[in-house]
Amino acid sequence: MAETTRRYVDAALSGSGTGPISFEDSVSPEFYELERAAIFKRAWLHMGRVEQIPRTGSYFTREIEVAGTSILVVRDGEGVVRAFHNVCRHRGNKLVWNDFPKDEVDGTCRQFTCKYHGWRYGLDGSLAFVQQEDEFFDLDKDAYGLVPVHCDVWAGFIFINLAEQPEQSLTQFLGPMITALDGYPFDKITERYEFTARNGSNWKLFADAFQEYYHVPGLHSQQVPTAVRNPKKGFECAHFQLDGPHRMTSTGGPRRWTLPPEFMYPIERVTHSGLVGPWESPDLGDTPPGLNPGGIDPWGIDNFQIFPNVEILIYRGWYLLYQYWPTSHNTHRFEGVLCFQPATSARERVEHEVASVVFKEFALQDAGMLDGTQTALEAAYYSAGLHEFVVNDQEILVRHFHKVVGDWVRAYQQAKTEVPA
Ligand code: FES
Ligand SMILES: [Fe+2]
């Protein structure tokens, strides 16, 4: 038997053992139904950034298929960020949408007007106007405001919670590892490039592809030239950390521009931008202690995976957001957003555009595999009798993620079966 290198599981990082793990949570329609209630109706869910709603009346909608709802996020007259179910209280029409009811929209308005019979709602959700109000029967307008959703903001990131009463406040839920990023100047990094992809795989399988770098030499050979690899160990992360349901990993290594030219596209070398973003981003000043918690030098990227479905990947001077929205047990919608400090010159703008395009290529390399993983895993479970798979030491975040998902589902099931005293 080969000698085992165990750096992470033995550091008691996960408490989830070293044995094979099951991916039944990614192929079972029944499990998906449980996840919808146990996770997506209980956890805090990231919706967007405060800069997306800069003024009174600025709003956007989010389609949350996994929770069976559409959410309207708006900045009210007092500057408060609020969230509501996007449904008119008259006869249940979708309140805010443009050409296609399932598309997400954004804009700015003074009031929300229903397309159907013209009821109007204030930015605080109150019912402000009813067409031919006197034809209703003792209508108490105060009782027919939009249905609010718990909404809170951390570091400019807007979160909602669909539980009747969230079990924890947003900051309690995020915990010390994530909130140690407080003070990072996300508010200065506001130039956004957004991508959406509909993928034929369970949402967790794509998240798994960004939770370990064991796959990098295999899948992204162009990204990791031999010179960068430890010849004995392949490519490996420099630091892993867990905190409650959340995870993070840091990479280190030589700066990309010190690599031989054959490991990047000519346009990367010409524009000084590409896979890791602009080579020289404007300085952001002091960074908070939560960044690079392992003190890795030279530091590369921090990837914070906030349970259940959003990741913040912090590079030098810019960051990326990934979010995985389940649409069924074997499909999901992936969102990638690159965020840069606003360009102050044409050259900087080109650097951002090049980084976005190169990002898309590498994300496609990961996404391109997903249908294959999903269909083969389904065959494994339902035809081949394969129910468990081995994961190695540096796949600890994959192990932890699936364990946490299982824990949340079990806790939910248990709470449902407990008879109140
Ligand atoms: S359904 Fe909205 S006004 Fe009638
Ligand atoms: Fe990858």
Coordinates of C-alpha atoms and ligand atoms in Angstrom, one line a residue:
M1 CA 0.0 0.0 0.0
A2 CA 1.3 3.5 -0.8
E3 CA 2.4 5.6 2.0
T4 CA -0.2 8.2 2.9
T5 CA 0.6 11.9 3.3
R6 CA -1.9 13.3 5.8
R7 CA -1.5 17.0 6.6
Y8 CA -5.1 18.2 6.7
V9 CA -7.3 15.5 8.0
D10 CA -4.9 14.7 10.9
A11 CA -5.0 18.4 11.8
A12 CA -8.6 17.6 12.9
L13 CA -9.7 20.2 10.3
S14 CA -12.9 18.4 9.5
G15 CA -13.8 15.7 12.0
S16 CA -15.2 13.9 9.0
G17 CA -12.8 11.0 8.9
T18 CA -10.7 9.6 6.1
G19 CA -13.0 6.9 4.7
P20 CA -14.7 6.9 1.3
I21 CA -17.6 9.3 0.9
S22 CA -21.0 9.1 -0.9
F23 CA -22.1 11.4 -3.6
E24 CA -25.7 10.1 -3.4
D25 CA -26.5 13.7 -2.3
S26 CA -25.8 14.7 -5.9
V27 CA -27.8 12.1 -7.8
S28 CA -30.9 11.6 -5.7
P29 CA -34.1 13.5 -6.6
E30 CA -35.4 12.7 -3.0
F31 CA -32.3 14.2 -1.4
Y32 CA -32.6 17.3 -3.6
E33 CA -36.2 17.8 -2.2
L34 CA -34.8 17.6 1.3
E35 CA -32.0 20.1 0.5
R36 CA -34.5 22.6 -0.7
A37 CA -36.2 22.8 2.6
A38 CA -33.3 21.9 4.9
I39 CA -30.7 24.2 3.4
F40 CA -32.1 26.8 1.0
K41 CA -35.0 27.8 3.2
R42 CA -32.8 28.0 6.3
A43 CA -29.4 29.3 5.4
W44 CA -28.5 33.0 4.6
L45 CA -28.4 33.3 0.8
H46 CA -26.3 35.9 -1.1
M47 CA -28.3 38.1 -3.5
G48 CA -25.9 40.7 -4.7
R49 CA -24.0 43.9 -3.8
V50 CA -25.2 47.2 -2.4
E51 CA -23.5 49.0 -5.3
Q52 CA -26.1 47.3 -7.6
I53 CA -28.8 49.5 -5.9
P54 CA -27.0 52.8 -5.4
R55 CA -30.0 55.1 -5.1
T56 CA -33.5 55.4 -3.5
G57 CA -35.7 53.2 -5.6
S58 CA -32.9 51.1 -7.2
Y59 CA -33.9 47.5 -7.3
F60 CA -33.1 44.1 -8.7
T61 CA -34.9 40.7 -8.8
R62 CA -33.4 37.2 -8.2
E63 CA -35.0 34.0 -9.3
I64 CA -34.5 31.4 -6.6
E65 CA -35.8 28.3 -8.3
V66 CA -34.5 26.0 -5.5
A67 CA -36.8 27.8 -3.0
G68 CA -39.6 28.2 -5.5
T69 CA -39.7 32.0 -5.3
S70 CA -38.6 35.3 -6.9
I71 CA -37.1 37.9 -4.6
L72 CA -37.3 41.7 -5.1
V73 CA -34.4 43.6 -3.5
V74 CA -34.8 47.4 -3.2
R75 CA -33.3 50.4 -1.5
D76 CA -36.1 52.3 0.2
G77 CA -36.4 56.1 0.9
E78 CA -34.4 55.8 4.1
G79 CA -31.5 54.0 2.3
V80 CA -32.5 50.7 3.9
V81 CA -32.0 47.6 1.8
R82 CA -35.2 45.5 1.9
A83 CA -36.3 42.2 0.3
F84 CA -39.7 41.0 -0.6
H85 CA -41.4 38.1 -2.3
N86 CA -42.0 39.3 -5.8
V87 CA -45.7 38.7 -5.8
C88 CA -48.7 41.1 -6.0
R89 CA -51.1 40.8 -3.1
H90 CA -54.2 41.2 -5.4
R91 CA -54.4 38.0 -7.4
G92 CA -50.8 36.9 -7.2
N93 CA -49.3 38.2 -10.4
K94 CA -45.5 38.5 -10.5
L95 CA -45.0 42.1 -9.5
V96 CA -41.6 43.1 -11.1
W97 CA -40.5 41.8 -14.4
N98 CA -40.0 43.1 -18.0
D99 CA -40.4 41.1 -21.1
F100 CA -40.1 37.5 -19.8
P101 CA -41.4 36.7 -16.3
K102 CA -38.6 34.3 -15.6
D103 CA -35.8 36.7 -16.4
E104 CA -34.1 38.7 -13.6
V105 CA -34.4 42.5 -14.0
D106 CA -33.1 45.6 -12.4
G107 CA -33.8 49.3 -12.5
T108 CA -34.9 52.4 -10.5
C109 CA -38.5 53.5 -9.7
R110 CA -40.6 55.4 -7.3
Q111 CA -43.2 52.8 -6.8
F112 CA -43.8 49.2 -8.1
T113 CA -46.9 48.9 -10.3
C114 CA -48.4 45.5 -11.0
K115 CA -48.9 45.0 -14.7
Y116 CA -52.2 43.2 -14.2
H117 CA -54.7 45.6 -12.5
G118 CA -52.4 48.4 -11.5
W119 CA -52.0 48.0 -7.8
R120 CA -49.0 50.1 -6.6
Y121 CA -46.5 49.4 -3.8
G122 CA -44.1 51.8 -2.0
L123 CA -40.4 51.1 -1.8
D124 CA -41.0 49.9 1.8
G125 CA -43.5 47.3 0.5
S126 CA -46.6 49.1 1.6
L127 CA -49.7 48.9 -0.6
A128 CA -50.0 52.5 -1.8
F129 CA -52.7 52.5 -4.4
V130 CA -55.6 50.2 -5.4
Q131 CA -57.5 50.9 -8.7
Q132 CA -61.2 51.4 -7.9
E133 CA -60.6 50.8 -4.3
D134 CA -64.2 51.3 -3.3
E135 CA -65.2 48.2 -5.3
F136 CA -63.5 46.0 -2.8
F137 CA -65.1 44.9 0.5
D138 CA -63.6 46.6 3.5
L139 CA -60.1 46.3 2.1
D140 CA -57.5 47.1 4.8
K141 CA -54.6 48.3 2.6
D142 CA -52.3 48.1 5.6
A143 CA -52.7 44.4 5.6
Y144 CA -51.8 43.9 1.9
G145 CA -48.2 45.1 1.7
L146 CA -45.6 43.0 0.0
V147 CA -44.5 39.9 2.0
P148 CA -41.1 40.8 3.5
V149 CA -38.1 38.5 3.6
H150 CA -35.3 38.7 6.2
C151 CA -32.6 40.7 4.7
D152 CA -29.2 41.9 6.0
V153 CA -26.0 43.2 4.6
W154 CA -22.4 42.2 5.5
A155 CA -19.4 44.1 3.9
G156 CA -21.8 45.3 1.2
F157 CA -23.0 41.8 0.3
I158 CA -26.8 41.5 0.5
F159 CA -28.1 38.3 2.0
I160 CA -31.7 37.0 2.6
N161 CA -33.0 34.2 4.8
L162 CA -36.3 32.5 3.8
A163 CA -36.9 31.0 7.2
E164 CA -39.8 32.4 9.2
Q165 CA -37.3 33.1 12.0
P166 CA -33.6 32.7 11.1
E167 CA -31.8 30.5 13.6
Q168 CA -28.8 32.9 13.6
S169 CA -28.2 36.5 12.6
L170 CA -26.2 37.0 9.4
T171 CA -22.9 37.7 11.2
Q172 CA -23.4 34.8 13.6
F173 CA -24.0 32.6 10.6
L174 CA -21.0 33.9 8.7
G175 CA -18.8 33.2 11.7
P176 CA -15.3 34.5 12.6
M177 CA -13.4 33.2 9.5
I178 CA -15.6 35.1 7.0
T179 CA -16.3 38.2 9.1
A180 CA -12.5 38.6 9.6
L181 CA -12.6 40.0 6.0
D182 CA -14.5 43.0 7.4
G183 CA -12.7 46.1 6.2
Y184 CA -11.6 44.6 2.9
P185 CA -12.5 47.4 0.3
F186 CA -15.1 45.5 -1.7
D187 CA -16.8 48.8 -2.1
K188 CA -13.9 50.1 -4.2
I189 CA -14.0 47.1 -6.5
T190 CA -17.1 47.9 -8.5
E191 CA -16.5 47.3 -12.2
R192 CA -18.3 44.1 -12.8
Y193 CA -18.2 41.5 -15.6
E194 CA -21.0 38.9 -15.2
F195 CA -21.5 35.4 -16.7
T196 CA -24.2 32.9 -16.3
A197 CA -24.2 29.2 -17.4
R198 CA -26.8 26.5 -17.2
N199 CA -25.1 23.3 -16.3
G200 CA -26.2 19.7 -16.5
S201 CA -24.9 18.7 -13.0
N202 CA -25.8 18.9 -9.4
W203 CA -24.9 22.3 -7.9
K204 CA -22.4 20.7 -5.4
L205 CA -20.4 19.0 -8.1
F206 CA -19.4 22.3 -9.7
A207 CA -18.6 23.7 -6.3
D208 CA -16.4 20.7 -5.7
A209 CA -14.3 21.5 -8.8
F210 CA -13.3 24.8 -7.1
Q211 CA -12.7 23.2 -3.7
E212 CA -9.6 21.3 -4.5
Y213 CA -6.6 21.9 -6.8
Y214 CA -5.7 18.2 -7.2
H215 CA -7.4 18.4 -10.6
V216 CA -5.3 21.3 -11.8
P217 CA -2.4 19.5 -13.4
G218 CA -4.8 17.1 -15.2
L219 CA -7.5 19.5 -16.3
H220 CA -5.7 22.8 -16.6
S221 CA -2.2 21.6 -17.7
Q222 CA -1.6 24.9 -19.4
Q223 CA -2.2 26.7 -16.1
V224 CA 0.5 24.8 -14.2
P225 CA 3.7 24.3 -15.9
T226 CA 6.1 21.7 -14.7
A227 CA 8.4 24.4 -13.2
V228 CA 5.7 25.3 -10.7
R229 CA 4.9 21.8 -9.5
N230 CA 6.5 20.1 -6.7
P231 CA 7.8 17.1 -8.7
K232 CA 6.8 14.6 -6.0
K233 CA 3.4 16.2 -5.0
G234 CA 1.9 17.7 -8.1
F235 CA 0.1 21.0 -7.5
E236 CA -1.2 21.6 -4.0
C237 CA -2.8 24.4 -2.0
A238 CA -0.8 26.2 0.6
H239 CA -3.5 26.5 3.3
F240 CA -6.9 25.1 4.1
Q241 CA -9.3 26.3 6.9
L242 CA -12.8 25.4 8.1
D243 CA -15.2 27.4 10.2
G244 CA -18.6 26.0 10.9
P245 CA -20.2 25.2 7.6
H246 CA -17.8 27.5 5.7
R247 CA -14.4 26.7 4.1
M248 CA -11.4 28.5 2.6
T249 CA -8.2 27.7 0.8
S250 CA -5.2 29.8 -0.1
T251 CA -2.8 29.2 -3.0
G252 CA 0.7 30.4 -3.2
G253 CA 3.4 30.2 -5.8
P254 CA 5.4 32.3 -8.2
R255 CA 3.8 35.2 -10.0
R256 CA 2.3 34.2 -13.3
W257 CA 4.4 36.7 -15.3
T258 CA 7.6 35.0 -14.2
L259 CA 6.5 31.9 -16.0
P260 CA 7.9 30.9 -19.4
P261 CA 5.9 32.4 -22.3
E262 CA 4.5 29.1 -23.5
F263 CA 2.3 29.0 -20.5
M264 CA 0.2 32.0 -21.4
Y265 CA -1.5 33.4 -24.4
P266 CA 0.4 36.1 -26.4
I267 CA -2.4 38.5 -25.4
E268 CA -1.7 37.9 -21.8
R269 CA 1.9 38.8 -22.2
V270 CA 1.1 41.9 -24.3
T271 CA -1.7 43.2 -22.0
H272 CA -0.2 42.1 -18.7
S273 CA -3.4 40.5 -17.7
G274 CA -5.1 37.1 -18.0
L275 CA -5.9 34.2 -15.7
V276 CA -4.9 35.9 -12.5
G277 CA -6.3 39.3 -13.5
P278 CA -4.2 42.4 -14.1
W279 CA -0.6 41.8 -13.2
E280 CA -0.4 45.2 -11.4
S281 CA -3.7 46.2 -9.8
P282 CA -3.9 49.6 -8.0
D283 CA -2.9 49.2 -4.4
L284 CA -5.8 48.7 -2.0
G285 CA -3.9 49.7 1.2
D286 CA -3.9 47.6 4.3
T287 CA -5.9 44.4 4.1
P288 CA -7.8 42.8 7.0
P289 CA -6.5 39.9 9.1
G290 CA -9.0 37.6 7.5
L291 CA -7.1 37.7 4.2
N292 CA -4.4 35.1 3.7
P293 CA -5.0 33.7 7.2
G294 CA -2.3 31.1 6.7
G295 CA 0.3 33.8 6.1
I296 CA 1.3 32.3 2.8
D297 CA 4.2 34.0 1.0
P298 CA 4.2 34.4 -1.9
W299 CA 0.5 34.5 -1.6
G300 CA -1.7 33.7 -4.6
I301 CA -5.5 33.5 -4.2
D302 CA -7.9 33.2 -1.2
N303 CA -11.0 31.2 -2.0
F304 CA -13.7 31.7 0.7
Q305 CA -16.7 29.3 0.3
I306 CA -19.6 30.6 2.2
F307 CA -22.2 27.9 2.8
P308 CA -24.3 27.0 1.0
N309 CA -23.6 28.3 -2.5
V310 CA -21.4 31.4 -2.8
E311 CA -17.7 31.8 -3.1
I312 CA -15.5 34.9 -2.9
L313 CA -12.1 34.4 -4.6
I314 CA -9.8 37.3 -3.7
Y315 CA -6.9 38.0 -6.0
R316 CA -4.4 40.9 -5.8
G317 CA -6.6 44.0 -6.1
W318 CA -9.7 42.3 -7.5
Y319 CA -12.1 39.5 -6.7
L320 CA -14.3 36.9 -8.3
L321 CA -17.7 35.7 -7.1
Y322 CA -19.1 32.3 -7.9
Q323 CA -22.6 31.2 -7.1
Y324 CA -24.4 27.9 -7.7
W325 CA -28.2 28.0 -7.9
P326 CA -29.7 24.5 -8.0
T327 CA -32.5 24.1 -10.6
S328 CA -33.1 20.3 -10.1
H329 CA -31.1 17.4 -8.6
N330 CA -29.0 17.3 -11.8
T331 CA -29.0 20.8 -13.1
H332 CA -27.9 24.2 -11.8
R333 CA -27.3 27.8 -12.8
F334 CA -23.8 29.0 -12.3
E335 CA -23.0 32.7 -12.0
G336 CA -19.5 34.1 -12.2
V337 CA -18.8 37.8 -11.6
L338 CA -15.4 39.4 -11.9
C339 CA -15.0 42.6 -9.9
F340 CA -12.2 45.1 -10.6
Q341 CA -11.4 48.6 -9.3
P342 CA -12.9 50.9 -12.0
A343 CA -10.6 51.4 -14.9
T344 CA -9.0 54.9 -15.0
S345 CA -7.5 54.4 -18.5
A346 CA -8.1 52.5 -21.7
R347 CA -5.2 50.2 -20.8
E348 CA -6.8 49.2 -17.5
R349 CA -10.1 48.6 -19.2
V350 CA -8.3 46.2 -21.7
E351 CA -6.7 44.4 -18.8
H352 CA -10.1 43.8 -17.2
E353 CA -11.6 42.6 -20.5
V354 CA -8.7 40.2 -21.1
A355 CA -9.0 38.8 -17.6
S356 CA -12.7 38.2 -18.2
V357 CA -12.2 36.4 -21.4
V358 CA -9.4 34.2 -20.1
F359 CA -11.5 33.4 -17.0
K360 CA -14.3 32.2 -19.2
E361 CA -12.0 29.8 -21.0
F362 CA -10.8 28.2 -17.7
A363 CA -14.2 28.1 -16.2
L364 CA -15.4 26.3 -19.3
Q365 CA -12.7 23.7 -18.9
D366 CA -14.2 22.9 -15.5
A367 CA -17.8 23.3 -16.6
G368 CA -17.2 21.2 -19.7
M369 CA -16.6 18.1 -17.5
L370 CA -19.7 18.4 -15.4
D371 CA -22.3 16.6 -17.6
G372 CA -19.9 13.7 -17.8
T373 CA -19.4 13.6 -14.0
Q374 CA -23.2 13.8 -13.4
T375 CA -24.2 11.2 -15.9
A376 CA -21.5 8.8 -14.8
L377 CA -22.3 9.3 -11.1
E378 CA -25.9 8.5 -11.8
A379 CA -24.9 5.4 -13.6
A380 CA -22.6 4.5 -10.7
Y381 CA -25.4 4.7 -8.2
Y382 CA -28.3 3.3 -10.2
S383 CA -26.5 0.7 -12.4
A384 CA -23.0 -0.1 -11.4
G385 CA -23.5 -0.5 -7.7
L386 CA -20.8 2.0 -6.8
H387 CA -21.9 4.0 -3.8
E388 CA -18.7 5.3 -2.3
F389 CA -15.7 7.1 -3.6
V390 CA -12.3 7.9 -2.2
V391 CA -11.0 11.4 -1.7
N392 CA -7.5 12.4 -0.7
D393 CA -6.0 14.6 1.9
Q394 CA -6.1 17.8 -0.1
E395 CA -9.7 17.1 -1.1
I396 CA -10.6 17.9 2.5
L397 CA -13.0 20.7 1.5
V398 CA -15.0 18.4 -0.7
R399 CA -15.3 16.0 2.2
H400 CA -16.3 18.7 4.5
F401 CA -18.9 20.3 2.1
H402 CA -20.8 17.0 1.6
K403 CA -20.6 16.3 5.3
V404 CA -22.1 19.7 6.2
V405 CA -24.9 19.3 3.5
G406 CA -25.7 15.9 5.1
D407 CA -25.6 17.3 8.6
W408 CA -28.1 20.1 7.7
V409 CA -30.5 17.6 6.1
R410 CA -30.3 15.2 9.0
A411 CA -30.9 18.0 11.5
Y412 CA -33.9 19.2 9.5
Q413 CA -35.3 15.7 9.4
Q414 CA -34.8 15.2 13.1
A415 CA -36.4 18.5 14.0
K416 CA -39.4 17.5 11.9
T417 CA -39.9 14.2 13.5
E418 CA -39.4 15.4 17.1
V419 CA -42.7 15.7 18.9
P420 CA -43.0 19.1 20.6
A421 CA -43.2 18.6 24.4
Ligands
FES1 S1 -52.7 40.8 -9.7 FE1 -51.6 42.6 -9.3 S2 -53.0 44.2 -9.5 FE2 -54.1 42.4 -9.8
FE2 FE -10.6 23.9 -12.3

